[in-house]
């Protein structure tokens, strides 16, 4: 198989396409799309988002040290794209995309009501990396939509059809091909 060699770039795909909600100390709120996000540690639970300093939400996060990661679904695909290409400096994206919010438990930023999972985060470190700064954050709590819980208390995120981003395209997750440990499970 022949392969081309390219200059260094970000080709780690797919990525979760999430909507991040923020607030400043004056009560202004914004929502914006982030694909550069992920898990950093499980104990303590920590995540990161990488944000360009020129983004409207950047200063809100620096000011409060808080944000909420809201997982997206195929039903939120249009809002996810829109909130990534429009600025909260120019318009209220919550209103424009008809995104309903609710209060968070620990942070000032709102939760998106239609998101199957909302992750309240508190920044513990900011690392300047070049085009983006990475906000390393402790997870304060997770809100999971009861619609995706079964009668045994197991959460089924796959039923929400989570959205991912891959090389300029959005996809909902596909068919299950196995579960953790399936490759070594005795038959």
Coordinates of C-alpha atoms in Angstrom, one line a residue:
X1 CA 0.0 0.0 0.0
X2 CA 1.5 3.3 -1.1
X3 CA 1.2 6.3 1.3
X4 CA 2.0 9.9 0.8
X5 CA 4.0 11.8 3.4
X6 CA 2.4 15.1 4.5
X7 CA 3.6 18.0 6.6
X8 CA 2.8 17.7 10.3
X9 CA -0.9 18.2 10.9
X10 CA -3.9 17.1 13.0
X11 CA -5.2 13.9 11.5
X12 CA -6.5 12.2 14.7
X13 CA -10.1 11.6 13.7
X14 CA -12.9 11.2 14.5
X15 CA -13.3 13.6 17.3
X16 CA -16.3 14.4 19.5
X17 CA -18.1 17.5 18.2
X18 CA -19.3 19.2 21.4
X19 CA -21.1 22.4 22.3
X20 CA -19.3 24.3 25.1
X21 CA -21.3 26.7 27.1
X22 CA -19.7 29.6 29.0
X23 CA -20.6 32.6 31.1
X24 CA -18.8 35.7 32.3
X25 CA -19.1 37.4 35.7
X26 CA -21.6 39.9 34.3
X27 CA -24.1 37.1 33.3
X28 CA -23.3 37.1 29.6
X29 CA -23.5 33.6 28.1
X30 CA -22.3 32.0 24.9
X31 CA -22.2 28.6 23.2
X32 CA -19.5 27.5 20.8
X33 CA -18.4 24.4 19.0
X34 CA -15.2 22.5 20.0
X35 CA -13.8 19.4 18.4
X36 CA -10.4 19.6 20.1
X37 CA -11.5 18.1 23.4
X38 CA -11.1 14.9 25.2
X39 CA -10.5 12.9 28.4
X40 CA -7.2 13.4 30.2
X41 CA -7.6 11.4 33.4
X42 CA -10.2 9.2 35.0
X43 CA -9.2 9.7 38.7
X44 CA -9.5 12.5 39.2
X45 CA -11.9 12.9 36.3
X46 CA -10.3 15.5 34.0
X47 CA -10.9 16.8 30.5
X48 CA -9.5 19.5 28.2
X49 CA -10.7 21.8 25.5
X50 CA -8.4 23.8 23.2
X51 CA -9.6 27.3 22.2
X52 CA -8.2 30.0 20.0
X53 CA -7.5 33.2 22.1
X54 CA -9.4 35.2 19.5
X55 CA -12.7 33.3 20.2
X56 CA -15.4 35.3 22.0
X57 CA -15.7 32.6 24.7
X58 CA -12.0 32.5 25.4
X59 CA -12.0 35.5 27.8
X60 CA -15.2 34.2 29.5
X61 CA -13.4 30.9 30.4
X62 CA -10.3 32.7 31.6
X63 CA -12.4 35.1 33.7
X64 CA -14.6 32.5 35.4
X65 CA -12.4 29.4 35.1
X66 CA -15.5 27.4 34.2
X67 CA -17.3 25.9 31.3
X68 CA -19.7 23.0 30.4
X69 CA -19.1 20.4 27.7
X70 CA -22.4 19.4 26.2
X71 CA -22.3 16.3 24.1
X72 CA -24.1 16.6 20.7
X73 CA -26.4 14.4 18.7
X74 CA -27.5 14.1 15.1
X75 CA -30.5 16.3 16.1
X76 CA -28.1 19.0 17.3
X77 CA -25.9 18.8 14.1
X78 CA -27.1 22.0 12.6
X79 CA -26.7 23.9 15.8
X80 CA -23.3 22.3 16.3
X81 CA -22.1 23.5 12.9
X82 CA -23.7 27.0 13.3
X83 CA -22.2 27.6 16.7
X84 CA -18.8 26.9 15.2
X85 CA -19.0 29.3 12.3
X86 CA -20.8 32.2 14.0
X87 CA -19.6 34.4 16.8
X88 CA -21.4 35.3 20.0
X89 CA -19.9 38.8 19.6
X90 CA -22.4 39.3 16.8
X91 CA -25.5 37.4 17.8
X92 CA -27.2 35.3 20.5
X93 CA -26.6 31.8 19.2
X94 CA -28.9 30.2 21.9
X95 CA -31.8 32.2 20.4
X96 CA -30.9 31.8 16.8
X97 CA -30.6 28.0 17.1
X98 CA -33.5 27.7 19.6
X99 CA -31.2 26.0 22.2
X100 CA -32.9 25.6 25.5
X101 CA -30.8 25.9 28.7
X102 CA -31.0 25.0 32.3
X103 CA -29.0 25.9 35.4
X104 CA -25.9 24.0 36.2
X105 CA -25.2 22.6 39.7
X106 CA -21.7 24.1 40.3
X107 CA -20.8 26.5 37.5
X108 CA -22.3 29.7 36.1
X109 CA -22.4 28.5 32.5
X110 CA -25.7 26.9 31.5
X111 CA -26.4 23.4 30.5
X112 CA -28.0 22.6 27.1
X113 CA -31.3 20.9 27.8
X114 CA -31.2 18.8 24.6
X115 CA -27.8 17.4 25.2
X116 CA -27.7 13.8 26.4
X117 CA -24.7 14.5 28.6
X118 CA -23.5 17.8 30.2
X119 CA -20.1 17.9 31.9
X120 CA -19.5 20.8 34.4
X121 CA -15.8 21.7 34.4
X122 CA -13.5 23.9 36.4
X123 CA -10.2 25.0 34.9
X124 CA -7.1 23.9 36.7
X125 CA -4.4 25.0 34.2
X126 CA -4.1 26.9 30.9
X127 CA -1.3 25.9 28.5
X128 CA -0.4 28.2 25.7
X129 CA 0.3 26.0 22.7
X130 CA 0.4 28.3 19.6
X131 CA -2.8 28.8 17.6
X132 CA -4.9 27.4 20.6
X133 CA -4.6 27.4 24.3
X134 CA -5.5 24.2 26.2
X135 CA -7.9 24.5 29.2
X136 CA -7.2 21.5 31.5
X137 CA -10.2 21.1 33.7
X138 CA -11.5 19.0 36.6
X139 CA -14.9 17.5 36.1
X140 CA -17.2 18.7 38.9
X141 CA -20.2 16.6 37.9
X142 CA -21.9 14.9 34.9
X143 CA -25.6 15.3 34.0
X144 CA -27.0 12.3 32.1
X145 CA -30.4 12.4 30.4
X146 CA -32.7 9.8 32.0
X147 CA -34.2 9.1 28.6
X148 CA -31.2 7.0 27.8
X149 CA -31.2 4.9 31.0
X150 CA -32.5 1.4 31.0
X151 CA -34.4 -0.3 33.8
X152 CA -31.2 -1.6 35.3
X153 CA -29.7 1.9 35.6
X154 CA -27.3 1.5 32.6
X155 CA -26.8 4.6 30.4
X156 CA -27.1 4.0 26.6
X157 CA -25.5 7.1 24.9
X158 CA -25.6 5.3 21.6
X159 CA -29.4 5.7 21.6
X160 CA -28.9 9.5 21.4
X161 CA -26.9 9.1 18.2
X162 CA -23.8 11.0 19.3
X163 CA -22.2 13.3 16.8
X164 CA -18.5 13.1 15.8
X165 CA -16.4 15.3 13.5
X166 CA -14.0 13.7 11.0
X167 CA -11.8 15.7 8.6
X168 CA -14.4 18.5 7.9
X169 CA -17.5 16.2 8.1
X170 CA -20.1 15.4 10.8
X171 CA -21.3 11.9 11.4
X172 CA -23.4 10.2 14.0
X173 CA -21.9 7.1 15.5
X174 CA -22.4 3.8 13.6
X175 CA -23.1 0.2 14.4
X176 CA -21.6 -1.5 17.5
X177 CA -18.8 -3.9 16.6
X178 CA -17.8 -5.0 20.1
X179 CA -17.4 -3.9 23.7
X180 CA -14.3 -3.3 25.8
X181 CA -12.5 -6.7 26.2
X182 CA -14.3 -8.5 23.4
X183 CA -11.0 -9.5 21.8
X184 CA -9.9 -11.6 24.7
X185 CA -13.3 -12.8 26.0
X186 CA -13.5 -16.6 26.3
X187 CA -16.1 -18.2 24.1

